[in-house]
CSV table of C-alpha atoms and ligand atoms in Angstrom, one decimal:
chain,number,residue,atom,x,y,z
A,6,MET,CA,-30.6,36.9,131.1
A,7,LEU,CA,-34.4,36.9,132.0
A,8,LYS,CA,-36.4,39.8,132.0
A,9,VAL,CA,-40.1,39.9,132.8
A,10,GLU,CA,-42.0,43.0,132.5
A,11,LYS,CA,-45.7,43.6,133.8
A,12,ILE,CA,-47.2,40.2,133.1
A,13,ASN,CA,-50.7,39.4,134.0
A,14,VAL,CA,-51.7,36.0,134.2
A,15,TYR,CA,-55.3,34.7,134.7
A,16,TYR,CA,-57.1,31.4,135.4
A,17,GLY,CA,-60.5,32.2,133.9
A,18,ALA,CA,-61.8,35.0,136.0
A,19,ILE,CA,-58.9,34.7,138.5
A,20,HIS,CA,-56.2,37.3,138.1
A,21,ALA,CA,-53.2,35.3,139.4
A,22,LEU,CA,-50.3,37.5,138.4
A,23,LYS,CA,-50.8,41.2,138.5
A,24,ASP,CA,-48.2,43.5,136.5
A,25,VAL,CA,-45.2,41.2,137.8
A,26,SER,CA,-41.8,42.4,136.7
A,27,LEU,CA,-38.4,40.8,137.5
A,28,GLN,CA,-35.0,40.2,136.4
A,29,VAL,CA,-32.5,37.4,136.7
A,30,ASN,CA,-28.9,38.1,135.7
A,31,GLU,CA,-26.4,35.5,134.6
A,32,GLY,CA,-24.7,33.8,137.5
A,33,GLU,CA,-27.1,34.7,140.1
A,34,ILE,CA,-29.4,32.9,142.6
A,35,VAL,CA,-32.7,34.7,142.6
A,36,THR,CA,-35.2,33.7,145.1
A,37,LEU,CA,-39.0,34.4,144.9
A,38,ILE,CA,-40.8,34.1,148.4
A,39,GLY,CA,-44.4,34.2,149.4
A,40,ALA,CA,-47.1,32.6,151.4
A,41,ASN,CA,-49.1,29.6,149.9
A,42,GLY,CA,-51.3,30.7,146.9
A,43,ALA,CA,-49.2,33.8,146.2
A,44,GLY,CA,-48.7,32.8,142.7
A,45,LYS,CA,-45.1,31.6,142.8
A,46,SER,CA,-45.9,28.4,140.9
A,47,THR,CA,-48.0,30.3,138.5
A,48,LEU,CA,-45.0,32.5,137.6
A,49,LEU,CA,-42.7,29.6,137.0
A,50,LYS,CA,-45.4,27.9,135.0
A,51,THR,CA,-45.6,31.2,132.8
A,52,LEU,CA,-41.8,31.4,132.5
A,53,SER,CA,-41.7,27.9,131.0
A,54,GLY,CA,-44.5,28.4,128.8
A,55,LEU,CA,-47.2,26.2,130.3
A,56,LEU,CA,-49.3,29.4,131.0
A,57,VAL,CA,-49.2,32.3,128.6
A,58,PRO,CA,-49.7,35.9,130.1
A,59,LYS,CA,-52.6,38.1,128.7
A,60,THR,CA,-50.2,41.1,128.8
A,61,GLY,CA,-46.5,41.8,129.4
A,62,THR,CA,-43.3,40.5,127.9
A,63,ILE,CA,-40.7,37.8,128.9
A,64,MET,CA,-37.3,38.2,127.4
A,65,PHE,CA,-34.8,35.3,127.9
A,66,MET,CA,-31.3,35.7,126.4
A,67,GLY,CA,-32.3,38.6,124.4
A,68,LYS,CA,-35.6,37.0,122.9
A,69,ASN,CA,-39.1,37.4,123.5
A,70,ILE,CA,-40.4,33.9,124.6
A,71,ARG,CA,-44.0,34.8,125.4
A,72,GLY,CA,-46.1,32.4,123.4
A,73,ILE,CA,-43.5,30.5,121.9
A,74,GLY,CA,-44.3,27.1,123.2
A,75,ALA,CA,-42.9,25.0,126.2
A,76,SER,CA,-40.6,22.7,124.1
A,77,THR,CA,-39.1,25.5,122.3
A,78,ILE,CA,-38.6,27.3,125.7
A,79,VAL,CA,-37.0,24.2,127.1
A,80,LYS,CA,-34.5,24.0,123.8
A,81,SER,CA,-33.5,27.6,124.5
A,82,GLY,CA,-32.1,26.6,127.8
A,83,LEU,CA,-34.8,27.5,130.3
A,84,ILE,CA,-35.7,24.5,132.3
A,85,HIS,CA,-38.4,24.0,135.0
A,86,CYS,CA,-38.0,21.5,137.9
A,87,PRO,CA,-41.8,21.5,139.0
A,88,GLU,CA,-43.1,21.3,142.4
A,89,GLY,CA,-43.9,17.9,143.9
A,90,ARG,CA,-40.9,16.4,141.7
A,91,ARG,CA,-43.1,14.8,139.2
A,92,ILE,CA,-40.7,12.0,138.4
A,93,PHE,CA,-41.9,9.0,136.4
A,94,ALA,CA,-42.4,6.4,139.1
A,95,ASN,CA,-42.7,3.4,137.0
A,96,MET,CA,-39.4,4.1,135.3
A,97,SER,CA,-35.8,3.6,136.4
A,98,VAL,CA,-33.5,6.4,137.8
A,99,GLU,CA,-31.7,6.2,134.4
A,100,GLU,CA,-34.8,6.3,132.2
A,101,ASN,CA,-35.8,9.4,134.3
A,102,LEU,CA,-32.4,11.1,133.7
A,103,GLU,CA,-32.3,10.2,129.9
A,104,LEU,CA,-35.8,11.7,129.7
A,105,GLY,CA,-34.4,15.0,130.9
A,106,ALA,CA,-32.2,15.0,127.6
A,107,TYR,CA,-34.9,14.2,125.2
A,108,LEU,CA,-34.7,17.4,123.2
A,109,ARG,CA,-31.0,17.5,123.1
A,110,LYS,CA,-29.1,16.4,119.9
A,111,ASP,CA,-25.5,17.0,121.1
A,112,ARG,CA,-23.0,14.2,121.9
A,113,GLU,CA,-22.4,15.1,125.5
A,114,ILE,CA,-25.5,13.4,127.0
A,115,LYS,CA,-23.5,10.5,128.5
A,116,LYS,CA,-20.8,12.9,129.8
A,117,ASP,CA,-23.5,14.9,131.6
A,118,MET,CA,-25.2,11.8,133.0
A,119,ASP,CA,-21.6,10.8,134.5
A,120,LEU,CA,-21.4,14.2,136.0
A,121,ILE,CA,-24.9,14.1,137.7
A,122,TYR,CA,-23.8,10.6,138.9
A,123,SER,CA,-20.9,12.1,140.5
A,124,ARG,CA,-22.9,15.0,141.9
A,125,PHE,CA,-25.4,12.6,143.2
A,126,PRO,CA,-23.7,9.2,144.2
A,127,ARG,CA,-27.0,7.9,145.5
A,128,LEU,CA,-28.6,8.1,142.2
A,129,LYS,CA,-25.5,6.1,140.8
A,130,GLU,CA,-25.9,3.5,143.4
A,131,ARG,CA,-29.6,3.2,142.4
A,132,LYS,CA,-29.6,3.8,138.7
A,133,LYS,CA,-31.6,0.6,137.9
A,134,GLN,CA,-34.2,1.1,140.7
A,135,GLN,CA,-37.7,2.3,140.1
A,136,ALA,CA,-37.9,5.9,140.7
A,137,GLY,CA,-41.0,5.5,142.7
A,138,THR,CA,-39.3,3.5,145.3
A,139,LEU,CA,-36.8,6.2,145.9
A,140,SER,CA,-36.9,8.2,149.4
A,141,GLY,CA,-38.4,11.7,149.3
A,142,GLY,CA,-34.9,13.2,149.3
A,143,GLU,CA,-33.5,10.9,146.6
A,144,GLN,CA,-36.7,11.8,144.4
A,145,GLN,CA,-35.9,15.4,144.7
A,146,MET,CA,-32.3,14.9,143.7
A,147,LEU,CA,-33.5,12.8,140.7
A,148,ALA,CA,-35.8,15.6,139.8
A,149,ILE,CA,-33.0,18.1,140.0
A,150,GLY,CA,-30.7,15.7,138.0
A,151,ARG,CA,-33.4,15.2,135.3
A,152,ALA,CA,-33.7,19.1,134.9
A,153,LEU,CA,-29.8,19.4,134.7
A,154,MET,CA,-29.8,16.8,131.8
A,155,GLY,CA,-31.6,19.2,129.9
A,156,LYS,CA,-28.5,21.5,130.2
A,157,PRO,CA,-30.3,24.5,131.7
A,158,LYS,CA,-28.9,28.0,131.4
A,159,LEU,CA,-31.4,29.1,133.7
A,160,LEU,CA,-32.9,26.4,136.0
A,161,LEU,CA,-36.4,27.1,137.7
A,162,LEU,CA,-36.8,25.1,140.8
A,163,ASP,CA,-40.1,25.0,142.5
A,164,GLU,CA,-40.0,24.3,146.1
A,165,PRO,CA,-37.1,21.8,146.2
A,166,SER,CA,-37.0,21.5,149.8
A,167,MET,CA,-40.7,20.7,150.3
A,168,GLY,CA,-41.5,17.7,152.6
A,169,LEU,CA,-38.0,17.0,153.2
A,170,ALA,CA,-36.3,16.3,156.8
A,171,PRO,CA,-34.2,19.0,158.0
A,172,ILE,CA,-30.9,17.4,157.1
A,173,LEU,CA,-31.8,16.8,153.7
A,174,VAL,CA,-33.0,20.4,153.3
A,175,GLN,CA,-29.5,21.5,154.1
A,176,GLU,CA,-28.1,19.2,151.7
A,177,ILE,CA,-30.5,20.3,148.7
A,178,PHE,CA,-29.7,23.9,149.6
A,179,LYS,CA,-25.9,23.0,149.5
A,180,ILE,CA,-26.5,21.3,146.1
A,181,ILE,CA,-28.3,24.2,144.7
A,182,GLN,CA,-25.4,26.5,145.6
A,183,GLU,CA,-22.9,24.0,144.1
A,184,ILE,CA,-25.0,24.0,140.9
A,185,ASN,CA,-24.9,27.7,140.7
A,186,GLN,CA,-21.1,27.9,141.4
A,187,SER,CA,-20.6,25.6,138.4
A,188,GLY,CA,-22.2,28.0,136.1
A,189,THR,CA,-26.0,27.6,136.1
A,190,THR,CA,-28.3,30.5,136.9
A,191,VAL,CA,-31.0,29.7,139.4
A,192,LEU,CA,-34.5,31.1,140.0
A,193,LEU,CA,-35.6,29.4,143.2
A,194,VAL,CA,-39.2,29.5,144.4
A,195,GLU,CA,-39.2,28.4,148.1
A,196,GLN,CA,-41.6,28.7,151.3
A,197,ASN,CA,-38.5,28.1,153.4
A,198,ALA,CA,-37.5,31.8,153.2
A,199,ASN,CA,-34.8,31.7,155.7
A,200,GLN,CA,-32.8,29.1,153.9
A,201,ALA,CA,-33.6,30.5,150.4
A,202,LEU,CA,-32.3,34.1,151.4
A,203,LYS,CA,-29.2,32.5,152.9
A,204,ILE,CA,-28.2,31.2,149.5
A,205,ALA,CA,-29.7,33.8,147.3
A,206,HIS,CA,-28.0,36.9,145.7
A,207,ARG,CA,-31.2,38.8,145.4
A,208,ALA,CA,-34.8,38.0,146.3
A,209,TYR,CA,-38.5,39.1,145.3
A,210,VAL,CA,-41.4,38.8,147.7
A,211,LEU,CA,-44.9,38.0,145.9
A,212,GLU,CA,-48.1,38.6,147.9
A,213,THR,CA,-51.5,37.8,146.4
A,214,GLY,CA,-50.0,38.0,142.7
A,215,LYS,CA,-48.0,41.2,143.1
A,216,ILE,CA,-44.4,41.9,143.7
A,217,VAL,CA,-44.4,43.7,147.1
A,218,LEU,CA,-40.5,43.9,147.8
A,219,SER,CA,-37.3,43.1,146.2
A,220,GLY,CA,-33.5,43.6,146.7
A,221,ASN,CA,-30.5,42.0,147.8
A,222,ALA,CA,-31.0,38.8,149.8
A,223,SER,CA,-29.0,40.0,152.8
A,224,ASP,CA,-31.0,43.3,153.0
A,225,LEU,CA,-34.5,41.3,152.8
A,226,ILE,CA,-33.2,38.9,155.5
A,227,ALA,CA,-32.6,41.9,157.8
A,228,SER,CA,-36.0,43.6,156.9
A,229,ASP,CA,-38.4,43.7,159.8
A,230,ASP,CA,-41.3,43.2,157.3
A,231,VAL,CA,-39.8,40.1,155.8
A,232,LYS,CA,-38.8,38.7,159.4
A,233,ARG,CA,-42.4,39.3,160.4
A,234,ALA,CA,-44.3,37.8,157.7
A,235,TYR,CA,-41.8,35.2,156.2
A,236,LEU,CA,-39.1,34.1,158.8
A,237,GLY,CA,-41.3,33.6,161.8
A,238,ALA,CA,-39.9,36.3,163.9
B,20,LIG,P1,-48.1,27.2,146.9
B,20,LIG,O1,-46.9,27.5,147.6
B,20,LIG,O2,-49.2,26.8,147.7
B,20,LIG,O3,-48.0,26.3,145.6
B,20,LIG,P2,-48.2,29.5,145.1
B,20,LIG,O4,-47.5,30.8,145.6
B,20,LIG,O5,-47.3,28.7,144.2
B,20,LIG,O6,-48.6,28.5,146.1
B,20,LIG,P3,-50.2,29.3,143.0
B,20,LIG,O7,-50.0,27.8,142.8
B,20,LIG,O8,-49.2,29.9,141.8
B,20,LIG,O9,-49.4,29.8,144.3
B,20,LIG,O10,-51.6,29.9,143.0
B,20,LIG,C1,-51.8,31.4,142.7
B,20,LIG,C2,-53.3,31.5,142.7
B,20,LIG,O11,-53.9,30.9,141.5
B,20,LIG,C3,-54.0,30.7,143.9
B,20,LIG,O12,-55.2,31.5,144.3
B,20,LIG,C4,-54.6,29.4,143.3
B,20,LIG,O13,-55.7,29.0,144.1
B,20,LIG,C5,-54.8,29.9,141.9
B,20,LIG,N1,-54.9,28.7,140.9
B,20,LIG,C6,-53.5,28.2,140.7
B,20,LIG,N2,-53.6,27.1,139.8
B,20,LIG,C7,-54.8,27.2,139.3
B,20,LIG,C8,-55.9,26.6,138.4
B,20,LIG,N3,-55.2,25.6,137.7
B,20,LIG,N4,-57.0,27.1,138.3
B,20,LIG,C9,-57.5,28.1,138.9
B,20,LIG,N5,-56.8,28.7,139.9
B,20,LIG,C10,-55.7,28.4,140.1
């Protein structure tokens, strides 16, 4: 579904992604783990067209999407749920969800909104509430709900568990698994490597802009290098 080959991304003189290659197959949860500043958010921003690699290719659903622009990429079904949620604080929950569908022209928007309310009953109870007054966990659910309103084929999630209480972290990972089981492919960026590896099929480890390890999530979770560097062992 997604095939990234040898991309190089720069911020001015800073070489943030170095010959990064990765693949996500339809139906998978793939996780990208790595320390602060490794380049995880940069990779997601590049996939969604906010940054353009200097070299390399990004194929999505058989098409080269490098440089085609962020809104065309959203329309093709690759949707980014950014780090820090980025909800519209002065708008209601419902208006935020509607914005997630702003590029869609089909007639199923209302039906999808109902599906999101059934997946996140707390959002339904609060549909008229200003989004900025939601709790952190509710805001994360809204950010995921808004991304789902774009009808993703591939959902990019950047640090969905960040800043949440442990019980909510569990809930968010369960929700990600359910979203995947109902047919959405997921690329998940996480600092919580332990939880991410538990729900993922495959994983990549990014270190200072380079992929240094990849494989089945169950193999990586058992690897001494990963345990030492990312699982606090
Ligand atoms: P974190 O988990 O802390 O968000 P990350 O793995 O997502 O880390 P990135 O945010 O992708 O890392 O950053 C990768 C590198 O690129 C870092 O060295 C960072 O300082 C640099 N960087 C990120 N954004 C910019 C920017 N807008 N201008 C210049 N350098 C940047």
